């Protein structure tokens, strides 16, 4: 018997044929990665801080340097920051090791390899569309956890899990399965367009929203603003 075609996914904003809906997942997936890559060096740099040894004193390295009348005697003295304001010494936290840039990205790509096998097999039993929506939701959660990360190790774990939940492989399979034979070339051409547009959009998000210094979780950092926007993009595509 001929396999019955999947009904067109109905959303809040519009109704899309199945293969066109499948293009949105790879877009937000690549946008999330594109938003992270340019900001990783700044994330590691923003980990550098001075925390007051005395509970009564709030001492941040950048704030101490910028404070009126505060003469920084030595930015780093035997692992501590000494500020000549009578506030005492501060515990110095070094910036993240640049090696974590490679570790974080490798963790995400390795997660994609493992996740492709796992989710592909699971979608054979539960259906591609259902797993597709689950992965969008998981991506939104993991991108949000990435936004609030204050540890390179924690971020590496979150990005590894985000890679494990990547939609790109499943999106490719869904396009192949649902696009009509006469639309196959158009579908896969648009898939590559959406992937590249996702990376471009992620870089734009990184550059624009990375300028919003919320000082949330990391001092003077636009990391949170940019990465949480990429999480919002996943949410918006769940019910487009």
Short mmCIF file of C-alpha atoms in Angstrom, two decimals:
data_model
loop_
_atom_site.label_atom_id
_atom_site.label_comp_id
_atom_site.label_asym_id
_atom_site.label_seq_id
_atom_site.Cartn_x
_atom_site.Cartn_y
_atom_site.Cartn_z
CA UNK A 1 0.00 0.00 0.00
CA UNK A 2 1.22 3.48 -0.79
CA UNK A 3 2.41 5.41 2.27
CA UNK A 4 0.03 8.20 3.17
CA UNK A 5 1.58 11.65 2.97
CA UNK A 6 2.11 13.52 6.23
CA UNK A 7 -0.37 16.34 6.82
CA UNK A 8 1.02 19.83 6.53
CA UNK A 9 2.16 21.06 9.97
CA UNK A 10 -0.25 23.73 11.18
CA UNK A 11 1.23 26.55 13.22
CA UNK A 12 0.18 29.77 14.87
CA UNK A 13 1.59 32.03 12.17
CA UNK A 14 1.34 29.90 9.04
CA UNK A 15 0.89 26.44 7.61
CA UNK A 16 3.87 24.78 5.93
CA UNK A 17 4.30 21.62 3.94
CA UNK A 18 6.35 19.04 5.82
CA UNK A 19 9.58 19.47 3.87
CA UNK A 20 9.46 23.27 4.21
CA UNK A 21 8.89 22.99 7.97
CA UNK A 22 11.93 20.69 8.11
CA UNK A 23 14.13 23.56 6.89
CA UNK A 24 13.50 25.68 10.00
CA UNK A 25 15.22 23.34 12.46
CA UNK A 26 18.64 23.35 10.75
CA UNK A 27 18.33 27.13 10.49
CA UNK A 28 17.93 27.73 14.25
CA UNK A 29 20.48 25.00 15.00
CA UNK A 30 23.15 26.70 12.91
CA UNK A 31 22.11 30.12 14.21
CA UNK A 32 22.75 28.90 17.75
CA UNK A 33 26.21 27.68 16.82
CA UNK A 34 26.91 30.82 14.80
CA UNK A 35 26.02 32.99 17.80
CA UNK A 36 28.41 31.14 20.09
CA UNK A 37 31.56 30.84 17.98
CA UNK A 38 32.50 34.57 17.75
CA UNK A 39 31.84 35.12 21.46
CA UNK A 40 33.78 32.16 22.88
CA UNK A 41 37.08 34.09 23.28
CA UNK A 42 35.20 36.89 25.08
CA UNK A 43 33.39 34.38 27.28
CA UNK A 44 36.72 32.97 28.47
CA UNK A 45 38.15 36.46 28.92
CA UNK A 46 35.15 37.60 30.96
CA UNK A 47 35.77 34.82 33.47
CA UNK A 48 38.63 36.95 34.80
CA UNK A 49 37.53 38.71 37.95
CA UNK A 50 38.50 39.80 41.42
CA UNK A 51 36.24 38.72 44.24
CA UNK A 52 36.61 40.32 47.65
CA UNK A 53 38.24 38.21 50.32
CA UNK A 54 36.40 40.30 52.92
CA UNK A 55 32.62 39.77 52.76
CA UNK A 56 32.10 43.43 53.55
CA UNK A 57 33.98 44.51 50.42
CA UNK A 58 32.75 44.12 46.87
CA UNK A 59 35.82 44.20 44.66
CA UNK A 60 35.66 43.52 40.94
CA UNK A 61 38.84 44.02 38.94
CA UNK A 62 37.26 46.17 36.25
CA UNK A 63 35.23 48.11 38.81
CA UNK A 64 38.29 48.68 40.96
CA UNK A 65 40.27 50.09 38.06
CA UNK A 66 37.38 52.35 37.06
CA UNK A 67 36.58 53.50 40.61
CA UNK A 68 37.26 57.22 41.21
CA UNK A 69 40.39 57.70 43.29
CA UNK A 70 41.22 54.02 43.41
CA UNK A 71 44.87 53.39 42.68
CA UNK A 72 45.50 49.82 41.68
CA UNK A 73 48.93 49.08 43.17
CA UNK A 74 49.31 45.82 41.30
CA UNK A 75 46.75 44.04 39.14
CA UNK A 76 48.10 40.70 40.16
CA UNK A 77 50.19 40.15 43.29
CA UNK A 78 50.89 36.51 44.04
CA UNK A 79 47.50 35.44 42.76
CA UNK A 80 45.58 38.30 44.35
CA UNK A 81 44.47 41.77 43.34
CA UNK A 82 45.61 44.53 45.70
CA UNK A 83 43.70 47.81 45.56
CA UNK A 84 45.08 50.80 47.44
CA UNK A 85 41.78 51.93 48.93
CA UNK A 86 42.02 50.15 52.24
CA UNK A 87 39.66 47.47 50.95
CA UNK A 88 42.24 44.72 51.33
CA UNK A 89 43.08 41.93 48.93
CA UNK A 90 40.75 40.23 46.50
CA UNK A 91 40.76 36.64 45.27
CA UNK A 92 41.83 36.62 41.65
CA UNK A 93 40.16 34.34 39.12
CA UNK A 94 42.11 33.80 35.94
CA UNK A 95 40.47 33.95 32.51
CA UNK A 96 39.53 30.65 30.91
CA UNK A 97 42.16 28.63 29.09
CA UNK A 98 41.98 29.34 25.34
CA UNK A 99 42.18 25.58 24.80
CA UNK A 100 38.55 25.45 25.89
CA UNK A 101 37.55 27.04 22.57
CA UNK A 102 38.61 23.84 20.81
CA UNK A 103 37.24 21.64 23.58
CA UNK A 104 33.79 23.29 23.54
CA UNK A 105 33.42 23.16 19.77
CA UNK A 106 34.74 19.60 19.58
CA UNK A 107 32.26 18.53 22.26
CA UNK A 108 29.41 19.95 20.20
CA UNK A 109 30.51 18.30 16.96
CA UNK A 110 31.07 14.97 18.71
CA UNK A 111 27.59 15.27 20.19
CA UNK A 112 26.18 15.70 16.68
CA UNK A 113 27.78 12.42 15.57
CA UNK A 114 26.39 10.43 18.49
CA UNK A 115 23.00 12.17 18.48
CA UNK A 116 22.48 11.56 14.77
CA UNK A 117 22.57 7.81 15.34
CA UNK A 118 20.41 7.90 18.49
CA UNK A 119 17.68 10.27 17.32
CA UNK A 120 17.55 8.77 13.83
CA UNK A 121 16.87 5.36 15.29
CA UNK A 122 14.29 6.72 17.74
CA UNK A 123 12.45 8.65 15.04
CA UNK A 124 11.92 5.37 13.15
CA UNK A 125 9.73 4.24 16.04
CA UNK A 126 8.12 7.48 17.26
CA UNK A 127 7.93 9.50 14.05
CA UNK A 128 10.18 12.20 12.65
CA UNK A 129 7.90 15.14 13.36
CA UNK A 130 7.46 14.27 17.03
CA UNK A 131 11.20 13.88 17.61
CA UNK A 132 11.81 17.05 15.62
CA UNK A 133 9.69 19.14 18.03
CA UNK A 134 11.32 17.46 21.04
CA UNK A 135 14.77 18.41 19.70
CA UNK A 136 13.69 22.02 19.18
CA UNK A 137 12.55 22.21 22.81
CA UNK A 138 15.73 20.56 24.08
CA UNK A 139 17.83 22.95 22.01
CA UNK A 140 16.00 25.91 23.56
CA UNK A 141 16.70 24.57 27.07
CA UNK A 142 20.36 23.79 26.36
CA UNK A 143 20.96 27.13 24.64
CA UNK A 144 19.50 28.87 27.70
CA UNK A 145 21.75 26.88 30.02
CA UNK A 146 24.67 27.85 27.80
CA UNK A 147 23.69 31.50 28.22
CA UNK A 148 23.89 31.27 32.03
CA UNK A 149 27.17 29.32 32.07
CA UNK A 150 29.97 30.73 34.19
CA UNK A 151 32.34 27.79 33.82
CA UNK A 152 34.07 26.61 30.62
CA UNK A 153 33.65 22.99 31.70
CA UNK A 154 29.91 23.46 32.26
CA UNK A 155 29.64 25.22 28.90
CA UNK A 156 31.48 22.35 27.18
CA UNK A 157 28.97 19.89 28.66
CA UNK A 158 25.99 22.03 27.59
CA UNK A 159 27.30 22.46 24.05
CA UNK A 160 28.05 18.75 23.84
CA UNK A 161 24.44 18.02 24.80
CA UNK A 162 23.25 20.68 22.34
CA UNK A 163 25.21 18.89 19.64
CA UNK A 164 23.64 15.60 20.72
CA UNK A 165 20.22 17.24 20.22
CA UNK A 166 21.14 18.85 16.89
CA UNK A 167 18.28 18.94 14.39
CA UNK A 168 20.39 19.14 11.24
CA UNK A 169 20.70 15.36 10.57
CA UNK A 170 17.02 14.70 11.30
CA UNK A 171 16.00 17.74 9.25
CA UNK A 172 17.92 16.37 6.26
CA UNK A 173 16.19 13.01 6.58
CA UNK A 174 12.77 14.65 6.92
CA UNK A 175 13.33 16.74 3.79
CA UNK A 176 14.40 13.63 1.85
CA UNK A 177 11.35 11.71 3.04
CA UNK A 178 8.63 14.31 2.50
CA UNK A 179 9.75 16.39 -0.50
CA UNK A 180 8.02 15.27 -3.72
CA UNK A 181 10.33 13.76 -6.36
CA UNK A 182 9.99 16.84 -8.55
CA UNK A 183 10.91 19.08 -5.58
CA UNK A 184 13.93 17.14 -4.30
CA UNK A 185 16.55 19.35 -5.94
CA UNK A 186 14.80 22.51 -4.79
CA UNK A 187 14.37 21.13 -1.26
CA UNK A 188 18.05 20.25 -0.77
CA UNK A 189 19.19 23.49 -2.34
CA UNK A 190 17.01 25.40 0.12
CA UNK A 191 18.33 23.22 2.95
CA UNK A 192 21.88 24.42 2.27
CA UNK A 193 20.61 27.99 1.96
CA UNK A 194 18.90 27.73 5.35
CA UNK A 195 22.02 26.22 6.95
CA UNK A 196 24.28 29.00 5.68
CA UNK A 197 21.68 31.66 6.49
CA UNK A 198 21.53 30.22 10.00
CA UNK A 199 25.26 30.73 10.50
CA UNK A 200 25.02 34.26 9.10
CA UNK A 201 22.04 35.08 11.33
CA UNK A 202 23.86 33.67 14.36
CA UNK A 203 26.87 35.88 13.65
CA UNK A 204 24.57 38.90 13.35
CA UNK A 205 22.90 38.00 16.66
CA UNK A 206 26.35 37.66 18.21
CA UNK A 207 27.49 41.05 16.94
CA UNK A 208 24.30 42.98 17.72
CA UNK A 209 23.08 41.47 20.98
CA UNK A 210 26.63 40.86 22.22
CA UNK A 211 26.84 44.63 22.64
CA UNK A 212 24.12 44.52 25.31
CA UNK A 213 26.11 44.28 28.53
CA UNK A 214 23.67 42.88 31.05
CA UNK A 215 26.35 41.87 33.60
CA UNK A 216 24.18 38.82 34.27
CA UNK A 217 26.17 35.75 35.34
CA UNK A 218 29.38 37.22 33.86
CA UNK A 219 30.58 40.79 34.59
CA UNK A 220 30.44 43.28 31.71
CA UNK A 221 29.55 40.52 29.28
CA UNK A 222 27.20 40.41 26.30
CA UNK A 223 27.42 36.61 26.28
CA UNK A 224 24.07 36.15 28.04
CA UNK A 225 22.17 38.53 25.74
CA UNK A 226 23.35 36.95 22.49
CA UNK A 227 23.05 33.30 23.48
CA UNK A 228 19.64 33.66 25.12
CA UNK A 229 18.35 35.23 21.87
CA UNK A 230 19.45 32.10 20.00
CA UNK A 231 17.44 30.07 22.54
CA UNK A 232 14.42 32.28 21.85
CA UNK A 233 14.74 31.52 18.13
CA UNK A 234 14.30 27.81 18.90
CA UNK A 235 11.15 28.54 20.92
CA UNK A 236 9.71 30.70 18.15
CA UNK A 237 10.12 27.90 15.60
CA UNK A 238 8.36 25.24 17.65
CA UNK A 239 4.95 26.54 16.60
CA UNK A 240 5.65 28.67 13.55
#
